[in-house]
Amino acid sequence: MSLRKRLIKLFLGITCAGLLLLLGLVLLILVWHNQPLVLPIPTGPYAVGRVGYDWIDATRLDPLSDKPHEQRELMVWIWYPALPLTPAQPAAPYLPASWAQARAQDLGISAVLRRNRNSVHVHAIADAVLSPAQPAYPVLIMQPGLGPIMSDYTALAEELASHGYVVVGSTPTYSATMVVFANGRVALRTPSGNPPDSATPGESNSLLNRLIAIWAADDRFVLNQVATLNSAQAGGKFSGHLNLQAVGVLGHSFGGATAAEVCHLDPRFKAGVDLDGSLFGDVVQQGLRRPFMFIWS
């Protein structure tokens, strides 16, 4: 066999081996992408329910929006102690379909390199009946870090709810990667809602000190809405069953920093937890007079 033919044969062999290796890698990625993932089973005595709300703060224009005259709007999920699952009740999806579709569109082809959110199985029951085991339950207001959405903290929220807390989690509009509202409108993060990587330390601190006031106002608004849910006039599953004398606040990263700030600003929040968040805002200079826990990595 001539040298030319041997080289051609060697090249074809290497090419076929490379294509087979690439095909195998693609198949492995697809299997991993769609492999079912079950979140940790909550350890508390209660089953967990989940319900969502779309709340608009009529008292505030959204300073993070790039559209004029837009009111501040938040998507909120509530995890709560519930009656156990029956065969007729489905588990809640990890992400509602509209969120999953918007997230896939935002990621584009890179979505295949991330876990398929439709393959993640949670333990919360969609719109379950509130457990009657207690006359009223303590409330925890919760926020994510800068960028994530509340579903990223599902395991933590379910665990807390299984131990008898009503966990009210909001995704900060225009700071989170995306928010999908009840009418299908998608809000992506804006430069004013998330410090750009190019910002200097001084610019970043200035923006974060402004941003924390907005996030703290979100927490206070959410608590106002929770009080409305608890009112006799509301007549829903939470009416009269929320202990508003036992309200805590917790958050991760910038959400944890917001927990400290809102505990400083609003006496309705009786205690707080900061999961790995550096502080910003007035609380840095003025301090806290309520029980507060820092959990650092």
PDB file of C-alpha atoms in Angstrom, residues 90-260:
ATOM      1  CA  PRO A  90     -50.285  16.686  41.196  1.00  0.00           C
ATOM      2  CA  ALA A  91     -46.961  17.758  42.605  1.00  0.00           C
ATOM      3  CA  ALA A  92     -46.107  21.313  41.659  1.00  0.00           C
ATOM      4  CA  PRO A  93     -43.658  21.687  38.732  1.00  0.00           C
ATOM      5  CA  TYR A  94     -40.171  22.835  39.611  1.00  0.00           C
ATOM      6  CA  LEU A  95     -40.792  25.695  37.189  1.00  0.00           C
ATOM      7  CA  PRO A  96     -44.151  26.643  35.665  1.00  0.00           C
ATOM      8  CA  ALA A  97     -44.214  25.986  31.917  1.00  0.00           C
ATOM      9  CA  SER A  98     -44.044  29.677  31.014  1.00  0.00           C
ATOM     10  CA  TRP A  99     -40.904  30.120  33.163  1.00  0.00           C
ATOM     11  CA  ALA A 100     -39.236  27.012  31.742  1.00  0.00           C
ATOM     12  CA  GLN A 101     -39.921  28.135  28.167  1.00  0.00           C
ATOM     13  CA  ALA A 102     -38.641  31.669  28.775  1.00  0.00           C
ATOM     14  CA  ARG A 103     -35.516  30.361  30.487  1.00  0.00           C
ATOM     15  CA  ALA A 104     -34.761  27.973  27.610  1.00  0.00           C
ATOM     16  CA  GLN A 105     -35.202  30.787  25.082  1.00  0.00           C
ATOM     17  CA  ASP A 106     -32.910  33.063  27.077  1.00  0.00           C
ATOM     18  CA  LEU A 107     -30.169  30.414  27.305  1.00  0.00           C
ATOM     19  CA  GLY A 108     -30.439  29.361  23.668  1.00  0.00           C
ATOM     20  CA  ILE A 109     -28.306  26.388  22.629  1.00  0.00           C
ATOM     21  CA  SER A 110     -26.415  26.528  25.939  1.00  0.00           C
ATOM     22  CA  ALA A 111     -29.604  25.292  27.649  1.00  0.00           C
ATOM     23  CA  VAL A 112     -28.589  21.742  26.771  1.00  0.00           C
ATOM     24  CA  LEU A 113     -25.521  22.151  28.996  1.00  0.00           C
ATOM     25  CA  ARG A 114     -27.760  22.783  32.014  1.00  0.00           C
ATOM     26  CA  ARG A 115     -30.134  20.475  33.837  1.00  0.00           C
ATOM     27  CA  ASN A 116     -33.561  20.299  32.211  1.00  0.00           C
ATOM     28  CA  ARG A 117     -35.781  21.992  34.781  1.00  0.00           C
ATOM     29  CA  ASN A 118     -38.707  19.797  33.674  1.00  0.00           C
ATOM     30  CA  SER A 119     -36.787  16.760  34.961  1.00  0.00           C
ATOM     31  CA  VAL A 120     -36.439  18.184  38.488  1.00  0.00           C
ATOM     32  CA  HIS A 121     -39.049  16.734  40.856  1.00  0.00           C
ATOM     33  CA  VAL A 122     -40.188  18.688  43.907  1.00  0.00           C
ATOM     34  CA  HIS A 123     -42.282  17.620  46.891  1.00  0.00           C
ATOM     35  CA  ALA A 124     -44.713  20.545  47.138  1.00  0.00           C
ATOM     36  CA  ILE A 125     -48.336  19.956  46.164  1.00  0.00           C
ATOM     37  CA  ALA A 126     -49.863  22.496  43.794  1.00  0.00           C
ATOM     38  CA  ASP A 127     -52.508  24.594  45.588  1.00  0.00           C
ATOM     39  CA  ALA A 128     -52.872  22.057  48.429  1.00  0.00           C
ATOM     40  CA  VAL A 129     -55.183  22.509  51.404  1.00  0.00           C
ATOM     41  CA  LEU A 130     -53.508  24.283  54.337  1.00  0.00           C
ATOM     42  CA  SER A 131     -52.938  21.884  57.226  1.00  0.00           C
ATOM     43  CA  PRO A 132     -55.418  22.451  60.086  1.00  0.00           C
ATOM     44  CA  ALA A 133     -52.927  21.092  62.646  1.00  0.00           C
ATOM     45  CA  GLN A 134     -52.180  24.619  63.924  1.00  0.00           C
ATOM     46  CA  PRO A 135     -54.576  27.570  64.209  1.00  0.00           C
ATOM     47  CA  ALA A 136     -51.919  29.902  62.743  1.00  0.00           C
ATOM     48  CA  TYR A 137     -48.418  29.532  61.354  1.00  0.00           C
ATOM     49  CA  PRO A 138     -45.343  31.786  61.608  1.00  0.00           C
ATOM     50  CA  VAL A 139     -44.337  33.565  58.402  1.00  0.00           C
ATOM     51  CA  LEU A 140     -40.921  33.771  56.750  1.00  0.00           C
ATOM     52  CA  ILE A 141     -40.326  36.331  53.999  1.00  0.00           C
ATOM     53  CA  MET A 142     -37.543  35.090  51.711  1.00  0.00           C
ATOM     54  CA  GLN A 143     -35.428  36.508  48.882  1.00  0.00           C
ATOM     55  CA  PRO A 144     -32.821  34.970  46.559  1.00  0.00           C
ATOM     56  CA  GLY A 145     -29.393  36.325  45.792  1.00  0.00           C
ATOM     57  CA  LEU A 146     -28.626  38.806  43.028  1.00  0.00           C
ATOM     58  CA  GLY A 147     -29.500  37.011  39.789  1.00  0.00           C
ATOM     59  CA  PRO A 148     -31.184  33.739  40.842  1.00  0.00           C
ATOM     60  CA  ILE A 149     -34.932  33.153  40.981  1.00  0.00           C
ATOM     61  CA  MET A 150     -36.923  31.755  43.911  1.00  0.00           C
ATOM     62  CA  SER A 151     -37.260  28.263  42.451  1.00  0.00           C
ATOM     63  CA  ASP A 152     -33.482  27.887  42.875  1.00  0.00           C
ATOM     64  CA  TYR A 153     -34.188  27.709  46.628  1.00  0.00           C
ATOM     65  CA  THR A 154     -37.008  25.165  46.436  1.00  0.00           C
ATOM     66  CA  ALA A 155     -35.347  22.559  48.671  1.00  0.00           C
ATOM     67  CA  LEU A 156     -34.780  25.124  51.446  1.00  0.00           C
ATOM     68  CA  ALA A 157     -38.312  26.514  51.171  1.00  0.00           C
ATOM     69  CA  GLU A 158     -39.871  23.044  51.240  1.00  0.00           C
ATOM     70  CA  GLU A 159     -37.805  22.038  54.262  1.00  0.00           C
ATOM     71  CA  LEU A 160     -38.884  25.115  56.235  1.00  0.00           C
ATOM     72  CA  ALA A 161     -42.543  24.689  55.264  1.00  0.00           C
ATOM     73  CA  SER A 162     -42.456  21.044  56.353  1.00  0.00           C
ATOM     74  CA  HIS A 163     -41.537  22.253  59.844  1.00  0.00           C
ATOM     75  CA  GLY A 164     -44.545  24.545  60.115  1.00  0.00           C
ATOM     76  CA  TYR A 165     -43.529  27.823  58.477  1.00  0.00           C
ATOM     77  CA  VAL A 166     -45.334  29.713  55.732  1.00  0.00           C
ATOM     78  CA  VAL A 167     -42.469  30.699  53.414  1.00  0.00           C
ATOM     79  CA  VAL A 168     -43.209  33.665  51.148  1.00  0.00           C
ATOM     80  CA  GLY A 169     -40.554  34.004  48.448  1.00  0.00           C
ATOM     81  CA  SER A 170     -40.375  36.820  45.910  1.00  0.00           C
ATOM     82  CA  THR A 171     -38.123  37.057  42.858  1.00  0.00           C
ATOM     83  CA  PRO A 172     -36.759  40.634  42.533  1.00  0.00           C
ATOM     84  CA  THR A 173     -37.910  41.955  39.170  1.00  0.00           C
ATOM     85  CA  TYR A 174     -35.151  43.327  36.904  1.00  0.00           C
ATOM     86  CA  SER A 175     -32.458  42.048  39.306  1.00  0.00           C
ATOM     87  CA  ALA A 176     -33.161  38.353  38.742  1.00  0.00           C
ATOM     88  CA  THR A 177     -32.091  36.780  35.463  1.00  0.00           C
ATOM     89  CA  MET A 178     -35.740  36.740  34.473  1.00  0.00           C
ATOM     90  CA  VAL A 179     -39.264  36.958  35.848  1.00  0.00           C
ATOM     91  CA  VAL A 180     -42.345  35.642  34.041  1.00  0.00           C
ATOM     92  CA  PHE A 181     -45.602  37.268  35.111  1.00  0.00           C
ATOM     93  CA  ALA A 182     -49.058  35.725  35.177  1.00  0.00           C
ATOM     94  CA  ASN A 183     -49.967  37.230  31.784  1.00  0.00           C
ATOM     95  CA  GLY A 184     -46.842  35.728  30.161  1.00  0.00           C
ATOM     96  CA  ARG A 185     -44.807  38.962  30.103  1.00  0.00           C
ATOM     97  CA  VAL A 186     -41.099  38.300  30.579  1.00  0.00           C
ATOM     98  CA  ALA A 187     -38.911  40.807  32.451  1.00  0.00           C
ATOM     99  CA  LEU A 188     -35.156  40.337  31.998  1.00  0.00           C
ATOM    100  CA  ARG A 189     -32.643  41.938  34.319  1.00  0.00           C
ATOM    101  CA  THR A 190     -31.600  45.498  33.581  1.00  0.00           C
ATOM    102  CA  PRO A 191     -28.281  47.321  34.179  1.00  0.00           C
ATOM    103  CA  SER A 192     -29.868  49.349  36.981  1.00  0.00           C
ATOM    104  CA  GLY A 193     -31.084  46.143  38.643  1.00  0.00           C
ATOM    105  CA  ASN A 194     -27.767  44.322  38.509  1.00  0.00           C
ATOM    106  CA  PRO A 195     -24.285  45.883  38.757  1.00  0.00           C
ATOM    107  CA  PRO A 196     -22.364  45.321  35.511  1.00  0.00           C
ATOM    108  CA  ASP A 197     -19.063  43.417  35.694  1.00  0.00           C
ATOM    109  CA  SER A 198     -17.329  46.532  34.372  1.00  0.00           C
ATOM    110  CA  ALA A 199     -18.401  48.668  37.361  1.00  0.00           C
ATOM    111  CA  THR A 200     -15.678  49.964  39.636  1.00  0.00           C
ATOM    112  CA  PRO A 201     -15.915  49.060  43.351  1.00  0.00           C
ATOM    113  CA  GLY A 202     -17.209  52.559  44.077  1.00  0.00           C
ATOM    114  CA  GLU A 203     -19.831  52.395  41.334  1.00  0.00           C
ATOM    115  CA  SER A 204     -20.893  48.916  42.430  1.00  0.00           C
ATOM    116  CA  ASN A 205     -21.265  49.939  46.087  1.00  0.00           C
ATOM    117  CA  SER A 206     -23.295  53.003  45.111  1.00  0.00           C
ATOM    118  CA  LEU A 207     -25.672  50.894  43.000  1.00  0.00           C
ATOM    119  CA  LEU A 208     -25.994  48.180  45.645  1.00  0.00           C
ATOM    120  CA  ASN A 209     -26.791  50.712  48.375  1.00  0.00           C
ATOM    121  CA  ARG A 210     -29.550  52.091  46.133  1.00  0.00           C
ATOM    122  CA  LEU A 211     -30.717  48.609  45.192  1.00  0.00           C
ATOM    123  CA  ILE A 212     -30.999  47.369  48.757  1.00  0.00           C
ATOM    124  CA  ALA A 213     -33.531  50.087  49.533  1.00  0.00           C
ATOM    125  CA  ILE A 214     -35.667  48.789  46.639  1.00  0.00           C
ATOM    126  CA  TRP A 215     -35.378  45.170  47.760  1.00  0.00           C
ATOM    127  CA  ALA A 216     -36.211  46.132  51.348  1.00  0.00           C
ATOM    128  CA  ALA A 217     -39.289  47.982  50.083  1.00  0.00           C
ATOM    129  CA  ASP A 218     -40.210  44.782  48.218  1.00  0.00           C
ATOM    130  CA  ASP A 219     -40.086  42.801  51.468  1.00  0.00           C
ATOM    131  CA  ARG A 220     -42.247  45.338  53.241  1.00  0.00           C
ATOM    132  CA  PHE A 221     -44.751  45.342  50.383  1.00  0.00           C
ATOM    133  CA  VAL A 222     -44.859  41.531  50.375  1.00  0.00           C
ATOM    134  CA  LEU A 223     -45.573  41.539  54.111  1.00  0.00           C
ATOM    135  CA  ASN A 224     -48.408  44.033  53.508  1.00  0.00           C
ATOM    136  CA  GLN A 225     -49.858  41.625  50.931  1.00  0.00           C
ATOM    137  CA  VAL A 226     -49.486  38.717  53.355  1.00  0.00           C
ATOM    138  CA  ALA A 227     -51.463  40.721  55.925  1.00  0.00           C
ATOM    139  CA  THR A 228     -54.177  41.176  53.300  1.00  0.00           C
ATOM    140  CA  LEU A 229     -54.223  37.405  52.658  1.00  0.00           C
ATOM    141  CA  ASN A 230     -54.623  36.904  56.394  1.00  0.00           C
ATOM    142  CA  SER A 231     -57.583  39.256  56.706  1.00  0.00           C
ATOM    143  CA  ALA A 232     -61.084  37.926  57.223  1.00  0.00           C
ATOM    144  CA  GLN A 233     -62.180  39.670  54.018  1.00  0.00           C
ATOM    145  CA  ALA A 234     -59.700  37.640  51.948  1.00  0.00           C
ATOM    146  CA  GLY A 235     -61.599  34.432  52.570  1.00  0.00           C
ATOM    147  CA  GLY A 236     -58.838  32.245  51.103  1.00  0.00           C
ATOM    148  CA  LYS A 237     -56.830  29.343  52.479  1.00  0.00           C
ATOM    149  CA  PHE A 238     -54.598  31.672  54.535  1.00  0.00           C
ATOM    150  CA  SER A 239     -57.363  33.867  55.974  1.00  0.00           C
ATOM    151  CA  GLY A 240     -56.883  34.008  59.749  1.00  0.00           C
ATOM    152  CA  HIS A 241     -54.154  31.338  59.696  1.00  0.00           C
ATOM    153  CA  LEU A 242     -51.001  33.479  59.511  1.00  0.00           C
ATOM    154  CA  ASN A 243     -49.303  34.547  62.747  1.00  0.00           C
ATOM    155  CA  LEU A 244     -48.223  38.087  61.937  1.00  0.00           C
ATOM    156  CA  GLN A 245     -46.729  38.480  65.407  1.00  0.00           C
ATOM    157  CA  ALA A 246     -44.121  35.885  64.398  1.00  0.00           C
ATOM    158  CA  VAL A 247     -42.662  37.153  61.124  1.00  0.00           C
ATOM    159  CA  GLY A 248     -39.074  36.446  60.153  1.00  0.00           C
ATOM    160  CA  VAL A 249     -37.026  37.262  57.086  1.00  0.00           C
ATOM    161  CA  LEU A 250     -34.198  35.376  55.443  1.00  0.00           C
ATOM    162  CA  GLY A 251     -32.240  35.566  52.265  1.00  0.00           C
ATOM    163  CA  HIS A 252     -29.149  34.406  50.447  1.00  0.00           C
ATOM    164  CA  SER A 253     -26.294  36.704  49.466  1.00  0.00           C
ATOM    165  CA  PHE A 254     -27.805  40.085  48.540  1.00  0.00           C
ATOM    166  CA  GLY A 255     -31.166  38.773  49.745  1.00  0.00           C
ATOM    167  CA  GLY A 256     -29.509  38.090  53.103  1.00  0.00           C
ATOM    168  CA  ALA A 257     -28.154  41.624  53.186  1.00  0.00           C
ATOM    169  CA  THR A 258     -31.711  42.818  52.509  1.00  0.00           C
ATOM    170  CA  ALA A 259     -32.951  40.741  55.455  1.00  0.00           C
ATOM    171  CA  ALA A 260     -30.670  42.741  57.758  1.00  0.00           C
TER     172      ALA A 260
END
